[in-house]
CSV table of C-alpha atoms in Angstrom, one decimal:
chain,number,residue,atom,x,y,z
S,13,UNK,CA,0.0,0.0,0.0
S,14,UNK,CA,1.4,3.4,-0.9
S,15,UNK,CA,1.2,6.3,1.5
S,16,UNK,CA,0.1,9.9,0.7
S,17,UNK,CA,3.7,11.1,0.2
S,18,UNK,CA,4.4,8.3,-2.3
S,19,UNK,CA,1.0,9.0,-4.0
S,20,UNK,CA,1.9,12.7,-4.4
S,21,UNK,CA,5.3,11.7,-5.9
S,22,UNK,CA,3.6,9.3,-8.4
S,23,UNK,CA,1.1,11.9,-9.4
S,24,UNK,CA,4.0,14.3,-10.2
S,25,UNK,CA,5.5,11.6,-12.4
S,26,UNK,CA,2.2,11.0,-14.1
S,27,UNK,CA,1.9,14.6,-15.2
S,28,UNK,CA,4.6,14.1,-17.8
S,29,UNK,CA,3.2,10.9,-19.4
S,30,UNK,CA,0.4,10.5,-21.9
S,31,UNK,CA,-2.3,7.8,-21.6
S,32,UNK,CA,-0.9,4.5,-22.7
S,33,UNK,CA,-4.1,2.6,-22.4
S,34,UNK,CA,-7.5,3.7,-23.8
S,35,UNK,CA,-10.7,2.0,-22.8
S,36,UNK,CA,-13.6,2.3,-25.3
S,37,UNK,CA,-17.0,0.8,-25.7
S,38,UNK,CA,-15.8,-2.8,-25.3
S,39,UNK,CA,-14.9,-2.1,-21.7
S,40,UNK,CA,-12.5,-4.5,-19.9
S,41,UNK,CA,-11.4,-7.5,-22.0
S,42,UNK,CA,-8.7,-10.1,-21.3
S,43,UNK,CA,-6.6,-8.5,-24.0
S,44,UNK,CA,-6.9,-5.1,-22.3
S,45,UNK,CA,-6.0,-6.6,-18.9
S,46,UNK,CA,-2.9,-8.3,-20.4
S,47,UNK,CA,-1.9,-5.0,-22.1
S,48,UNK,CA,-2.2,-3.1,-18.8
S,49,UNK,CA,-0.3,-5.8,-16.9
S,50,UNK,CA,2.5,-5.7,-19.4
S,51,UNK,CA,2.7,-1.9,-19.2
S,52,UNK,CA,2.7,-2.0,-15.4
S,53,UNK,CA,5.5,-4.6,-15.4
S,54,UNK,CA,7.6,-2.5,-17.8
S,55,UNK,CA,6.9,1.0,-16.3
S,56,UNK,CA,5.2,0.4,-12.8
S,57,UNK,CA,2.9,3.4,-13.5
S,58,UNK,CA,0.3,3.8,-16.2
S,59,UNK,CA,-2.1,6.4,-17.2
S,60,UNK,CA,-5.5,5.1,-18.5
S,61,UNK,CA,-8.0,7.1,-20.5
S,62,UNK,CA,-11.7,6.0,-20.5
S,63,UNK,CA,-13.6,7.2,-23.5
S,64,UNK,CA,-17.1,8.6,-23.2
S,65,UNK,CA,-18.5,5.8,-25.3
S,66,UNK,CA,-17.6,3.3,-22.6
S,67,UNK,CA,-20.8,1.6,-21.5
S,68,UNK,CA,-19.7,1.2,-17.9
S,69,UNK,CA,-19.2,3.5,-14.9
S,70,UNK,CA,-15.6,4.9,-14.8
S,71,UNK,CA,-15.2,4.1,-11.1
S,72,UNK,CA,-16.5,0.5,-11.5
S,73,UNK,CA,-14.1,0.1,-14.5
S,74,UNK,CA,-11.0,1.3,-12.6
S,75,UNK,CA,-12.0,-0.7,-9.5
S,76,UNK,CA,-12.2,-3.9,-11.6
S,77,UNK,CA,-8.8,-3.2,-13.1
S,78,UNK,CA,-7.2,-2.5,-9.7
S,79,UNK,CA,-8.7,-5.7,-8.3
S,80,UNK,CA,-7.8,-8.0,-11.2
S,81,UNK,CA,-4.2,-6.7,-11.5
S,82,UNK,CA,-3.5,-6.1,-7.8
S,83,UNK,CA,-2.6,-2.5,-8.6
S,84,UNK,CA,-3.0,0.7,-6.6
S,85,UNK,CA,-5.0,3.8,-7.4
S,86,UNK,CA,-2.8,7.0,-7.7
S,87,UNK,CA,-5.1,9.7,-9.1
S,88,UNK,CA,-8.1,10.6,-11.2
S,89,UNK,CA,-8.2,13.6,-13.5
S,90,UNK,CA,-11.4,13.8,-15.5
S,91,UNK,CA,-11.6,10.7,-17.7
S,92,UNK,CA,-7.9,9.8,-17.0
S,93,UNK,CA,-6.7,7.5,-14.2
S,94,UNK,CA,-3.2,6.7,-13.0
S,95,UNK,CA,-2.5,3.3,-11.4
S,96,UNK,CA,0.7,1.9,-9.9
S,97,UNK,CA,2.1,-1.5,-9.2
S,98,UNK,CA,5.7,-2.3,-8.2
S,99,UNK,CA,7.3,-4.7,-10.8
S,100,UNK,CA,9.7,-7.5,-10.0
S,101,UNK,CA,12.6,-5.3,-11.1
S,102,UNK,CA,12.0,-2.1,-9.1
S,103,UNK,CA,12.0,0.9,-11.6
S,104,UNK,CA,10.6,3.8,-9.6
S,105,UNK,CA,12.2,4.6,-6.3
S,106,UNK,CA,9.5,5.8,-4.0
S,107,UNK,CA,10.3,8.3,-1.2
């Protein structure tokens, strides 16, 4: 579990990255989860954009991703979410 200081640090890192994952009308698929998992393993932090044509609630969508991938919520900015999960090879040094 990350604390508020670490969350603030991760939010500052996320400001400089573009969304790497875009969720559309198909919602969460196995393919999408695999793509998010690979991105988390490679970068530890990922910004996800949920399009307006998504048929599901944004909060439910992100909660399902967090649960299935054992990731942690960092921030929410409009239709963009940032999640974090430490990879096997530590990439981001948290304060």
